[in-house]
Coordinates of C-alpha atoms (C1' of nucleotides) in Angstrom, one line a residue:
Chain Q
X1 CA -65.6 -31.6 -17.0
X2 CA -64.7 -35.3 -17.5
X3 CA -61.9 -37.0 -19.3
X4 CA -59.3 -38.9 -18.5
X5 CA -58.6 -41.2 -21.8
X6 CA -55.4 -41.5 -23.2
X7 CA -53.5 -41.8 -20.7
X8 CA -50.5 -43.0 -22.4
X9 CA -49.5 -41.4 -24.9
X10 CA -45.7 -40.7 -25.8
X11 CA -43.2 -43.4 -23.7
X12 CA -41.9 -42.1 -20.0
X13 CA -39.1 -40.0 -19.9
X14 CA -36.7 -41.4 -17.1
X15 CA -36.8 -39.1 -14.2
X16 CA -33.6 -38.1 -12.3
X17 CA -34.8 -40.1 -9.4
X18 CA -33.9 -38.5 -5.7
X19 CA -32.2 -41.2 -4.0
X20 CA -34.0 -41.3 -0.9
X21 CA -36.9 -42.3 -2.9
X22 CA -39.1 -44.9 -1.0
X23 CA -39.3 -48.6 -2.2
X24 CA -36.8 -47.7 -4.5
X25 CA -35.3 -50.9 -5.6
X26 CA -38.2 -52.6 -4.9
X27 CA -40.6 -51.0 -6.9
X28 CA -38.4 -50.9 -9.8
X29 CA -37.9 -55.2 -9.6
X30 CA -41.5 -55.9 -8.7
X31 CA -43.2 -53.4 -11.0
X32 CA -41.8 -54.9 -14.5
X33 CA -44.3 -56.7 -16.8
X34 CA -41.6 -59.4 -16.9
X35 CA -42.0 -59.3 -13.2
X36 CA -45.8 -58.8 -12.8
X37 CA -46.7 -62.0 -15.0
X38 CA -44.6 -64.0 -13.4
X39 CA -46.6 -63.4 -10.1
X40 CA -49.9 -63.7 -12.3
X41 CA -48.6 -66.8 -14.1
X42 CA -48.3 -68.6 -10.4
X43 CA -51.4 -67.4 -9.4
X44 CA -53.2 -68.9 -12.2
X45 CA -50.7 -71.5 -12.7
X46 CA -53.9 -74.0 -14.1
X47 CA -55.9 -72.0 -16.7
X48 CA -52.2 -71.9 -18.5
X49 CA -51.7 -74.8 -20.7
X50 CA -47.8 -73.8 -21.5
X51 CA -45.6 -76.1 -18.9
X52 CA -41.7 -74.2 -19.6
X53 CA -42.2 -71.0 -16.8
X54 CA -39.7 -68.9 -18.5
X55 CA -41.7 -69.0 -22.1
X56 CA -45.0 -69.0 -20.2
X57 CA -44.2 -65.5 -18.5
X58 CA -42.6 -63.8 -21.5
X59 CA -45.6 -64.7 -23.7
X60 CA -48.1 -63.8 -21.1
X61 CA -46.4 -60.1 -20.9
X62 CA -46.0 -59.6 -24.6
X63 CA -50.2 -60.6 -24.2
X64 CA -50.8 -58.4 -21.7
X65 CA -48.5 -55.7 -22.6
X66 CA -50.3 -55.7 -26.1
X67 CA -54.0 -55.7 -24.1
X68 CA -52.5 -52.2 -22.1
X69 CA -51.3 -50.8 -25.4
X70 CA -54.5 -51.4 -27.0
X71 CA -56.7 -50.3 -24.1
X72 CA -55.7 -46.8 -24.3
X73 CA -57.7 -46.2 -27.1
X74 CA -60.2 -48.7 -26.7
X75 CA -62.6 -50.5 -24.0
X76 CA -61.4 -53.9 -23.5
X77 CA -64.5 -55.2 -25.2
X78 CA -63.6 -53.5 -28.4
X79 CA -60.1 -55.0 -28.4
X80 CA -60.7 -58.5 -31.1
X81 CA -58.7 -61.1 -30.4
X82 CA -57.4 -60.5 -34.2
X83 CA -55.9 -57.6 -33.2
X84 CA -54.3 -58.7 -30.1
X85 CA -52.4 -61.5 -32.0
X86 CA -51.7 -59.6 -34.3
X87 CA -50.3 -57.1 -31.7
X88 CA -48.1 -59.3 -29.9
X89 CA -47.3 -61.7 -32.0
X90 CA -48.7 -65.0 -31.4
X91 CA -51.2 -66.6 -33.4
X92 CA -55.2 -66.7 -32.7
X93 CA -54.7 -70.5 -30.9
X94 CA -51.6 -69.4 -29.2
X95 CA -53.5 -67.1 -26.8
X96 CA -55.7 -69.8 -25.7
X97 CA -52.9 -71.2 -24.3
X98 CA -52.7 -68.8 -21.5
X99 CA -56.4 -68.0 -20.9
X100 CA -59.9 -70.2 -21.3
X101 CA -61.8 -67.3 -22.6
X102 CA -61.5 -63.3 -22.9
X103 CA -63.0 -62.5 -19.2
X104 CA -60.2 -64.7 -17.5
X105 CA -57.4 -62.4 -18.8
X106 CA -59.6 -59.3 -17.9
X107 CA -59.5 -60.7 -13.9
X108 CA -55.9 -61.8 -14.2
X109 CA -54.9 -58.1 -15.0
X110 CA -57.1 -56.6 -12.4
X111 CA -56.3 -59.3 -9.3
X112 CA -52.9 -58.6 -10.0
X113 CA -53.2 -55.2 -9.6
X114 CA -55.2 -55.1 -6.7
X115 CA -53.1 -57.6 -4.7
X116 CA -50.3 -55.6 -5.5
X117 CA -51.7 -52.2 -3.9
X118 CA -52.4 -54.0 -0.5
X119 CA -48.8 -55.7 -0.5
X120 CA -46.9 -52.6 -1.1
X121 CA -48.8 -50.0 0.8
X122 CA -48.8 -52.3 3.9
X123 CA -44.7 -53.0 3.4
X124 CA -44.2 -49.8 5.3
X125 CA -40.7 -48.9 6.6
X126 CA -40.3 -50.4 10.5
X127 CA -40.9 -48.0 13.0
X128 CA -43.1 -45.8 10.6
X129 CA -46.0 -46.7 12.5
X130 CA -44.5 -44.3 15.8
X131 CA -44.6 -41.3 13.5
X132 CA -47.9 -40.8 11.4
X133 CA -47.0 -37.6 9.7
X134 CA -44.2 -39.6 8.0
X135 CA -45.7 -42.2 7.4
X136 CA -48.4 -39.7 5.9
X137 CA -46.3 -38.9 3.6
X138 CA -44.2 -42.2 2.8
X139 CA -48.1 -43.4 2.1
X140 CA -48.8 -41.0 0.0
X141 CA -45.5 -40.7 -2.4
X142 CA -45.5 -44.7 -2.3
X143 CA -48.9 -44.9 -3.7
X144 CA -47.8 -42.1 -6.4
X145 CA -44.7 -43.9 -7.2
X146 CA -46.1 -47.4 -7.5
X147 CA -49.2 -46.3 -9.9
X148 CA -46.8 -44.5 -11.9
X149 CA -44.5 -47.5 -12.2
X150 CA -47.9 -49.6 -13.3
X151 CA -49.6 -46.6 -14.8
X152 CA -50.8 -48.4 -17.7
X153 CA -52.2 -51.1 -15.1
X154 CA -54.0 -49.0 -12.8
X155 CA -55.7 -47.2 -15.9
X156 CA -56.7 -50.5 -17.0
X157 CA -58.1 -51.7 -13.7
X158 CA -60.0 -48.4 -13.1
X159 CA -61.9 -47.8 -16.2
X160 CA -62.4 -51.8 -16.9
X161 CA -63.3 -52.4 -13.5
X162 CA -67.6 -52.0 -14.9
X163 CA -67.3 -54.8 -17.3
X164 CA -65.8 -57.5 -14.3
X165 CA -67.9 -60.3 -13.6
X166 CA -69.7 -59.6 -10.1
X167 CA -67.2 -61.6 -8.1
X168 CA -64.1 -59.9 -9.3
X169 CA -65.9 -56.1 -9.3
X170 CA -66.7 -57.2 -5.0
X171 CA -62.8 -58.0 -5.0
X172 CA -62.4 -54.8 -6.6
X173 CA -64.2 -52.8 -4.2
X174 CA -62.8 -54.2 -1.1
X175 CA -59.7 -54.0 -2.3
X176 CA -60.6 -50.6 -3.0
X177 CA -61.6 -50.1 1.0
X178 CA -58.7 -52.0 2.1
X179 CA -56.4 -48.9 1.0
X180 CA -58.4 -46.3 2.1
X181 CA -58.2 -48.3 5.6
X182 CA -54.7 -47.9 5.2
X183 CA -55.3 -44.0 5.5
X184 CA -57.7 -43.9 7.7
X185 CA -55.4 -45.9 10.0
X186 CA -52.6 -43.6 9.6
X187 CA -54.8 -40.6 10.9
X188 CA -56.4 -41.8 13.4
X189 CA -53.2 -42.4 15.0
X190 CA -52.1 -38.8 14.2
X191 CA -55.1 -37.2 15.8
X192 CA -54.5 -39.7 18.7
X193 CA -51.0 -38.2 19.0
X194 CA -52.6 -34.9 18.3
X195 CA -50.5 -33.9 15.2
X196 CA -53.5 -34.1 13.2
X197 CA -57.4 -32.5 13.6
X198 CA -59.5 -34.1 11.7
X199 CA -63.3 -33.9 12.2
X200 CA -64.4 -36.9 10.1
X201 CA -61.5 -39.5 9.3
X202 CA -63.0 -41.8 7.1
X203 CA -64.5 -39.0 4.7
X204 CA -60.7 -37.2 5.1
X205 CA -59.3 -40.7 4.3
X206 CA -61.5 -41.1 1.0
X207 CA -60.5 -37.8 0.3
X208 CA -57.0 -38.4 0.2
X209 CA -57.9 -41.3 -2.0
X210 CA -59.1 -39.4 -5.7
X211 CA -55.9 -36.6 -5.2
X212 CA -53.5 -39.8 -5.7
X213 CA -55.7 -41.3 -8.6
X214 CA -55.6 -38.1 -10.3
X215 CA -51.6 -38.7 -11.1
X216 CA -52.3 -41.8 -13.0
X217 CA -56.0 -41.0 -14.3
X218 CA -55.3 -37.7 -15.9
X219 CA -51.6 -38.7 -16.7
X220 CA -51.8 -37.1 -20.4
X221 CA -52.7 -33.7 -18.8
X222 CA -49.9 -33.7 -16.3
X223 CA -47.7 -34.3 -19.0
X224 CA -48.7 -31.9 -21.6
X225 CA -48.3 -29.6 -18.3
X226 CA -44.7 -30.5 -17.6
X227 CA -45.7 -31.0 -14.2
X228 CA -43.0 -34.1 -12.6
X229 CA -43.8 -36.7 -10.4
X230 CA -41.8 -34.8 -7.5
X231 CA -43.8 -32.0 -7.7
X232 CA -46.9 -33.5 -7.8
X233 CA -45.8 -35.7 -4.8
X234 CA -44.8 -32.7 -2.9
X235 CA -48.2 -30.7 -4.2
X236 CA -50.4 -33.2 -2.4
X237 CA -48.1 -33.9 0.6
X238 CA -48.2 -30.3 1.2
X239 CA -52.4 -29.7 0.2
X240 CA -53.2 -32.9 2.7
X241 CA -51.0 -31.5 5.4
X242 CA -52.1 -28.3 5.8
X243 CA -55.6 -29.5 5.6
X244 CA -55.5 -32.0 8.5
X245 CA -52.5 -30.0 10.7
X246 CA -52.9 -30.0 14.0
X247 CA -53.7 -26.6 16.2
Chain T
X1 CA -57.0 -50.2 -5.1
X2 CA -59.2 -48.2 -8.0
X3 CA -62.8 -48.9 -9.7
X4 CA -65.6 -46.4 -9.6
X5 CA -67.9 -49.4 -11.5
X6 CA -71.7 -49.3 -10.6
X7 CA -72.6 -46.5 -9.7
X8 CA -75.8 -45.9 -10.0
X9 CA -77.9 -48.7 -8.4
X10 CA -80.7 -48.0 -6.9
X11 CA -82.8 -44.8 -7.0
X12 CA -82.0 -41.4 -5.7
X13 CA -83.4 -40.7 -2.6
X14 CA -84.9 -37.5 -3.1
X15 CA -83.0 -35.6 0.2
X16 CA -84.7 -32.8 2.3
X17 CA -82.9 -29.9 0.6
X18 CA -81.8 -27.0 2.1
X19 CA -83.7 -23.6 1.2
X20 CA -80.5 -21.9 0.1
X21 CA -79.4 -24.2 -2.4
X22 CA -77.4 -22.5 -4.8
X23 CA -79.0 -22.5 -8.2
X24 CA -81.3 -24.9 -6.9
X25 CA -84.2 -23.9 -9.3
X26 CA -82.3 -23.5 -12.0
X27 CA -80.7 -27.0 -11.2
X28 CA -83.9 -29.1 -11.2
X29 CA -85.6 -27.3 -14.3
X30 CA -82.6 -28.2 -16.6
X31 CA -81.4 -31.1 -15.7
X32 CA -84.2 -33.2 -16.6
X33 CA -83.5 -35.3 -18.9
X34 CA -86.4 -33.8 -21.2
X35 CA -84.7 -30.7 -21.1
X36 CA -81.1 -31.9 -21.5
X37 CA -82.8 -33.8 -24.6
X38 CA -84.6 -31.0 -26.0
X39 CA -81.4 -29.2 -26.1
X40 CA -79.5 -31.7 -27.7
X41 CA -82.4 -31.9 -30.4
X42 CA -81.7 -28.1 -31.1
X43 CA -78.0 -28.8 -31.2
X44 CA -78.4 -32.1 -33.5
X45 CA -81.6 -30.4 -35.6
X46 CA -80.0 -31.8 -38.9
X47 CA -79.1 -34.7 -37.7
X48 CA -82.5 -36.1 -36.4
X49 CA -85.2 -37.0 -39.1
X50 CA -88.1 -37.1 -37.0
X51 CA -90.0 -33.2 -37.7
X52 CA -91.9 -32.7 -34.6
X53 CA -90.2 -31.5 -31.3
X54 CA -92.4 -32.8 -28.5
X55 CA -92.2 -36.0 -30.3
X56 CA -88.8 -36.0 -30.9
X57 CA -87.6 -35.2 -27.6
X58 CA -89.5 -37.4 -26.0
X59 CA -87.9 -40.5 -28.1
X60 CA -84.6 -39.1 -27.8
X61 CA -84.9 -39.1 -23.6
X62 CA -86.2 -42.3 -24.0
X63 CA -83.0 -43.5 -25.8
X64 CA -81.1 -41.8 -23.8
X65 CA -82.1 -43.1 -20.5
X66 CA -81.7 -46.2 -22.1
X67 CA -78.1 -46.0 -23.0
X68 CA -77.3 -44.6 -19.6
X69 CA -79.0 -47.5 -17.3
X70 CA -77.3 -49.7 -19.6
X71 CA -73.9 -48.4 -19.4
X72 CA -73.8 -49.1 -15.6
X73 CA -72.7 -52.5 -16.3
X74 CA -71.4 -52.8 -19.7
X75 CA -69.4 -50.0 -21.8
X76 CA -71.0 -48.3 -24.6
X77 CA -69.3 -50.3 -27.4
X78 CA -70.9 -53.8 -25.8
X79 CA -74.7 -52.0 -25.7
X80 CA -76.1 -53.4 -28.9
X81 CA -78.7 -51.7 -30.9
X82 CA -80.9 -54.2 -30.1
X83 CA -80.8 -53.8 -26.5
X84 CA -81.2 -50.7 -26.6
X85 CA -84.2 -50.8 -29.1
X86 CA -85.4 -53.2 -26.2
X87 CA -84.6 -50.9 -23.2
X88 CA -86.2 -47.5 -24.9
X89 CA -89.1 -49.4 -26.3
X90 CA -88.3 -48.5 -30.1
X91 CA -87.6 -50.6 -33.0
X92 CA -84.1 -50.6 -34.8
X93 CA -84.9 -48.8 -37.6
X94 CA -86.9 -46.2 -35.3
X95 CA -83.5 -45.4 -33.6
X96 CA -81.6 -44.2 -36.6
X97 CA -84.2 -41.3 -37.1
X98 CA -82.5 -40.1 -34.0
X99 CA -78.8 -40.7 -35.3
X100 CA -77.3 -41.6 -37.8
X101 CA -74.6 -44.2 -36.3
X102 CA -74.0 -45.8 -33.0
X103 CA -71.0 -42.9 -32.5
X104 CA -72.9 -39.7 -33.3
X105 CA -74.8 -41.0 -30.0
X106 CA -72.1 -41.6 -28.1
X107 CA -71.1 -38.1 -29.3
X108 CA -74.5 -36.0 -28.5
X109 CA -74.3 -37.2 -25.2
X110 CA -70.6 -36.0 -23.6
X111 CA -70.9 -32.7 -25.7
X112 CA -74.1 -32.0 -24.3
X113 CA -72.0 -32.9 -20.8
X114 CA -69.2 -30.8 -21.7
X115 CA -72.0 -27.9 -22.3
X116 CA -73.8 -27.4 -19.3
X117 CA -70.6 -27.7 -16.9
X118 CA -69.2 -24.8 -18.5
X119 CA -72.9 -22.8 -18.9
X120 CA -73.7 -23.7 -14.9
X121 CA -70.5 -22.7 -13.4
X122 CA -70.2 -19.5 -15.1
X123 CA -73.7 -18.6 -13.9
X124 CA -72.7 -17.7 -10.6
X125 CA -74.6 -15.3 -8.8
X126 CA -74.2 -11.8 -9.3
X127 CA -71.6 -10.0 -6.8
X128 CA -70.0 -13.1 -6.1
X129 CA -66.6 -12.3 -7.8
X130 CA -65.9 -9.7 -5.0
X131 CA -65.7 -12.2 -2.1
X132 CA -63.5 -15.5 -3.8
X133 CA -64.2 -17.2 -0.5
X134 CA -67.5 -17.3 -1.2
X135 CA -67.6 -18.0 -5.0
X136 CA -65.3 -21.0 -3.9
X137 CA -67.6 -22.5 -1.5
X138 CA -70.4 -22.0 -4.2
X139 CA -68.1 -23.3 -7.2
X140 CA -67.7 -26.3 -4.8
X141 CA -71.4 -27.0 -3.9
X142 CA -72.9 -26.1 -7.5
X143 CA -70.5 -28.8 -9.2
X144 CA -71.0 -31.0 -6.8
X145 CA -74.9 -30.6 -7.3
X146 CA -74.9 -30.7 -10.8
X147 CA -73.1 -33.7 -11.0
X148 CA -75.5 -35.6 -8.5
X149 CA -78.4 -33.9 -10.7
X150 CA -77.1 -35.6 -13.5
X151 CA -75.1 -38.5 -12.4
X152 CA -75.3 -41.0 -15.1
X153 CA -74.3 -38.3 -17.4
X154 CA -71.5 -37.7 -16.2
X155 CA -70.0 -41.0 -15.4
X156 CA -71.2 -41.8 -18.6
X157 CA -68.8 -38.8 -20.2
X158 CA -65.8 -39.8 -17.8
X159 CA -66.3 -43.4 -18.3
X160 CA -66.3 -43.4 -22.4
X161 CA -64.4 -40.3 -22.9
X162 CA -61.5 -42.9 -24.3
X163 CA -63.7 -44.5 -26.6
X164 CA -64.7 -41.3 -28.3
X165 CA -63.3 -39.8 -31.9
X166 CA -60.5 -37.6 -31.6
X167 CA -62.4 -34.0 -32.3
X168 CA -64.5 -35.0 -29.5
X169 CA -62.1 -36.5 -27.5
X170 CA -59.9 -32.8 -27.9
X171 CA -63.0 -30.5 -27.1
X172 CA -64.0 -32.8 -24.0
X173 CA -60.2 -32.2 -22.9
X174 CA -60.4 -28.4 -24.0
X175 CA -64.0 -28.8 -21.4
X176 CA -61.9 -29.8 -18.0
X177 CA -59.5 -27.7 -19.0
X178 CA -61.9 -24.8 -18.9
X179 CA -63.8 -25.8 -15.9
X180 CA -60.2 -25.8 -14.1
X181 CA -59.5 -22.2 -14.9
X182 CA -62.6 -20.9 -13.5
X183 CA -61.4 -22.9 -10.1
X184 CA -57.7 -20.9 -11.1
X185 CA -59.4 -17.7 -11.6
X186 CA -61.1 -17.6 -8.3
X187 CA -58.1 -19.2 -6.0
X188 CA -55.7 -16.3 -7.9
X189 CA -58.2 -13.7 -6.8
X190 CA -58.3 -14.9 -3.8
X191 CA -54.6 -14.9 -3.4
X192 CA -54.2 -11.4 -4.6
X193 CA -56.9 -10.4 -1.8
X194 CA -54.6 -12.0 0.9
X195 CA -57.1 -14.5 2.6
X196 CA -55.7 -17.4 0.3
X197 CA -52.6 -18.5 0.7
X198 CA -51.3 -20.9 -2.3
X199 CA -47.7 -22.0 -3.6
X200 CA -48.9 -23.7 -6.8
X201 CA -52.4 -22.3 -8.3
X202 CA -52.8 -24.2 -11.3
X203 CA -51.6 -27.8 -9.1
X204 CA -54.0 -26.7 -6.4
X205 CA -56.8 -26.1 -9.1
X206 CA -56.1 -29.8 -10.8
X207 CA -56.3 -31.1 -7.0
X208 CA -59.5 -29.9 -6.9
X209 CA -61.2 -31.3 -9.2
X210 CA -61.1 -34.9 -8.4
X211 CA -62.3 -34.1 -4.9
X212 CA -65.5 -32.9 -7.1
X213 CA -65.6 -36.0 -9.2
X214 CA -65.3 -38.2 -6.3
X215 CA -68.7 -37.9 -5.8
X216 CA -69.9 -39.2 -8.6
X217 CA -67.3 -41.6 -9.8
X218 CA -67.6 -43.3 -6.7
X219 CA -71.3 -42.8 -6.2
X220 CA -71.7 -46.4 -5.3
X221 CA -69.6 -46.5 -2.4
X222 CA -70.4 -43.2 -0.5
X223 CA -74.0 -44.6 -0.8
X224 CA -73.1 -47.6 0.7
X225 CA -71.6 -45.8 3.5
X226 CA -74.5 -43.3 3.7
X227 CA -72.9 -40.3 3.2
X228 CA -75.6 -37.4 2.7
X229 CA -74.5 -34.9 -0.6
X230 CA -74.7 -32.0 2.4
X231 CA -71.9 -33.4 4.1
X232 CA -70.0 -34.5 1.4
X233 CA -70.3 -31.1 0.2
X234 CA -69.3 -29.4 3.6
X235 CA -66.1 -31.9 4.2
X236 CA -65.0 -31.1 0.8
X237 CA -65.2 -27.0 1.0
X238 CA -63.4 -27.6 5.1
X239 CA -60.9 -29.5 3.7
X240 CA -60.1 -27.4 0.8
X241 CA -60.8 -24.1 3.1
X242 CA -58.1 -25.3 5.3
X243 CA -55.1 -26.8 2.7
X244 CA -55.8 -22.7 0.9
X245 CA -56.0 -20.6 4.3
X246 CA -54.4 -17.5 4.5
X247 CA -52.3 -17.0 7.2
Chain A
dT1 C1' -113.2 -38.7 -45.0
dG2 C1' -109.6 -39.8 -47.9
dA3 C1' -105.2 -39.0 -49.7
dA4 C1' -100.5 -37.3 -48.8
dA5 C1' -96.9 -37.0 -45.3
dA6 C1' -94.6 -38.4 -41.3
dA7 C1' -93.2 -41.9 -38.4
dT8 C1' -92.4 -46.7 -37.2
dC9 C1' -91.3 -51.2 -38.0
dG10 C1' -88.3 -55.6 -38.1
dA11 C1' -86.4 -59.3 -41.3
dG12 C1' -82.3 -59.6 -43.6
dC13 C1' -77.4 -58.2 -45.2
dG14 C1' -72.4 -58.5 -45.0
dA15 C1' -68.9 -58.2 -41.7
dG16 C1' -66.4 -59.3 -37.7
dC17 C1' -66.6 -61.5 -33.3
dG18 C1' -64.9 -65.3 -29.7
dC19 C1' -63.4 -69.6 -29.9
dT20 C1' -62.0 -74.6 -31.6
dC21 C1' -59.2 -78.2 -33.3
dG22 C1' -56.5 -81.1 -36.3
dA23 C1' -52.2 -80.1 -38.7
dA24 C1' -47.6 -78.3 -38.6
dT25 C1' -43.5 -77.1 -36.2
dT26 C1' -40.2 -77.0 -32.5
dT27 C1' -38.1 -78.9 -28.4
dT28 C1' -36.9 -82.6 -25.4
dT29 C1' -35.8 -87.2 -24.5
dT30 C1' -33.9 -91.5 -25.5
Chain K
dA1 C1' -31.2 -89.7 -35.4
dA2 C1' -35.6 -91.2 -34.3
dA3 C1' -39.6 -91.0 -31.3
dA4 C1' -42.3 -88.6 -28.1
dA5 C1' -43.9 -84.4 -26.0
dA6 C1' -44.7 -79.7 -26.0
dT7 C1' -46.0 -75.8 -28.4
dT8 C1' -47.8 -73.0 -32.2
dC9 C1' -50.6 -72.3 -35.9
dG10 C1' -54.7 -70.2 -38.6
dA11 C1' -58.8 -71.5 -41.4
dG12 C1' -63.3 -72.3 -40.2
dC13 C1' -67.7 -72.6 -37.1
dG14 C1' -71.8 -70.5 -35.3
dC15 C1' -73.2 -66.3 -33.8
dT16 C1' -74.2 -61.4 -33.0
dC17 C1' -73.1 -57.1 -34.5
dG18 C1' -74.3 -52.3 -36.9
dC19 C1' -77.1 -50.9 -40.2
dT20 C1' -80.7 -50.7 -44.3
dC21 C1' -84.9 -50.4 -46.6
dG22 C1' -89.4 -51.6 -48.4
dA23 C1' -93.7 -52.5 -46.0
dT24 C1' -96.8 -50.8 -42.6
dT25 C1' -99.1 -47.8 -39.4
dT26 C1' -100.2 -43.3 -37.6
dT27 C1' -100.9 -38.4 -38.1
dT28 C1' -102.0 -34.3 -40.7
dC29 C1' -105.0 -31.5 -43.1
dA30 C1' -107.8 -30.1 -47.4

DNA sequence: TGAAAAATCGAGCGAGCGCTCGAATTTTTT
DNA sequence: AAAAAATTCGAGCGCTCGCTCGATTTTTCA
């Protein structure tokens, strides 16, 4: 009935990647954890006492990378701070060198992630806007693509997102809107052009919303399916499509 | 970008509910929580020390609905036993004659989940299997209702599912599993009858189900946008009707 | 009504938690 | 090569955790 959970199981097998795949060099520079906590490092450039940038970023994603790893079997509350030294290697002190307290590293792993689903999904192609059906779909497989990139990331950031202090679950919930804005953008044009009939947009929008979660949510079942990232790409291009064609 | 996170606020606002409900008797008699706990009692007899039913059942809900509200805002593992020996109005030592550790809780709760899914959507009314347009539409609304009926439940399942030992974690992945191939069985049926017209079955299937967990994943936010269950319900089956039609 | 049985209680136990801070080590500067 | 600065270290602090168990209260029934 439920389930998601272990998400991550064995490590991703690299996927022949079609060439014309949208973003592609981008999402492959921006979406590295070398990459990542170098953006979150800036953006919280005075909780973190370590001054030399290039140390500073490789320690915070051995950190982080270590809190992911441990998250898939464990709520973020369960996960000591033993264990997470112990995990990537620095000592008990040594972590309080790039957080004040346990909750700080929580919201530095969730801003990140949010801020990163707004700039992407709004880094649309030029001239996408004129047609809506493909930017439907450049939408939709970008949002696939990127969560699978960050897989571990969006996992975290959806099933932690209870235990956030109130001011970073609020950031978390617009952010959450913000996307589905995106969408709902995207269809009203096309029913405004006429490609698409939809009765209600913003219900069709938050829709659209859970059938691109599911990729990352229920990642382990996919997998044991065999089912690839194409093919699920192309199975909800093709299930949204028909549902909101035009006459 | 993600987080389902507080859903359940403030109370249910018992809705003006159509005649034709499907299993709408059924629905309200079992899913109180008195009933859900009395048959978690009979499932955990040996387990519980406390001899007499009515009393036992009664403590249990009250335990119970005390882990649930709690678990809104915190995961399971940060509930201590004294909160919830707070919360359900019992002392410490009184809760362990209703388990006998803080997991076997955790436990009697997403089995008894993973139980009545699988019990309620086999149920379906007699006849039904002849007309799979139909038994969709009801598949649709009485998983939807059920869900609502028992919302904390299930979020509470979804939400911990990862923090659960592996034999549970298996049969709760065995449970979505099954509750998928009762959605397969009828979109096949309908297939072979000609008035559904489906490339993938067993993709379309896994799409579905996160349209049906929206709605109480996200609980928080389609009340925030008042969104009645009816039409929830009625923009889900449309849009599913439409992505499956037959030519 | 009184004794046996059932149910409830909560202070106290060892363990593990988040976090600190002075000492030790490494790197940079002169 | 020595001094200064930056970084890393981990034992130890106070605290809360899950859980126990003998004392106490409530219920049952001859």
């Amino acid at each position: 009935m439920m389930t998601p959970a272990e998400a991550a199981e064995p490590k991703v097998e690299p996927e022949a990647e079609p060439k014309d795949a949208p973003s592609g060099t981008f999402l492959r520079d921006a979406t590295s954890t070398e990459a990542i906590c170098a953006r979150i490092l800036e953006r919280h450039r005075d909780r973190v006492s370590v001054r030399k940038p290039h140390l500073a970023t490789a320690n915070l994603a051995r950190i982080i990378e270590a809190v992911l790893k441990l998250s898939s079997r464990q709520s973020f509350h369960e996960i000591s701070l033993r264990d997470l030294a112990r995990v990537s290697g620095l000592s008990m002190g040594g972590l309080y060198s790039y957080f004040d307290n346990k909750t700080t590293l929580l919201v530095m792993i969730l801003t990140e992630v949010s801020e990163t689903v707004e700039a992407v999904l709004r880094d649309a192609p030029a001239g996408l806007e004129a047609d809506p059906a493909a930017h439907l779909r450049w939408l939709i497989e970008t949002h696939i693509r990127l969560t699978e990139a960050m897989q571990p990331w969006f996992v975290f950031a959806f099933m932690e997102a209870k235990g956030f202090p109130a001011a970073a679950r609020a950031f978390a919930t617009e952010s959450e809107l913000a996307t589905e804005r995106i969408f709902a953008d995207v269809l009203a044009r096309g029913v405004a052009q006429g490609v698409f009939t939809i009765p209600d947009i913003d219900l069709t929008a938050a829709l659209i919303k859970p059938l691109l979660q599911d990729w990352y949510v229920k990642r382990a079942k996919y997998r044991k399916r065999g089912t690839p990232i194409h093919a699920y790409i192309a199975g909800v291009i093709a299930f949204v499509e028909r549902a909101i064609a035009g006459r």
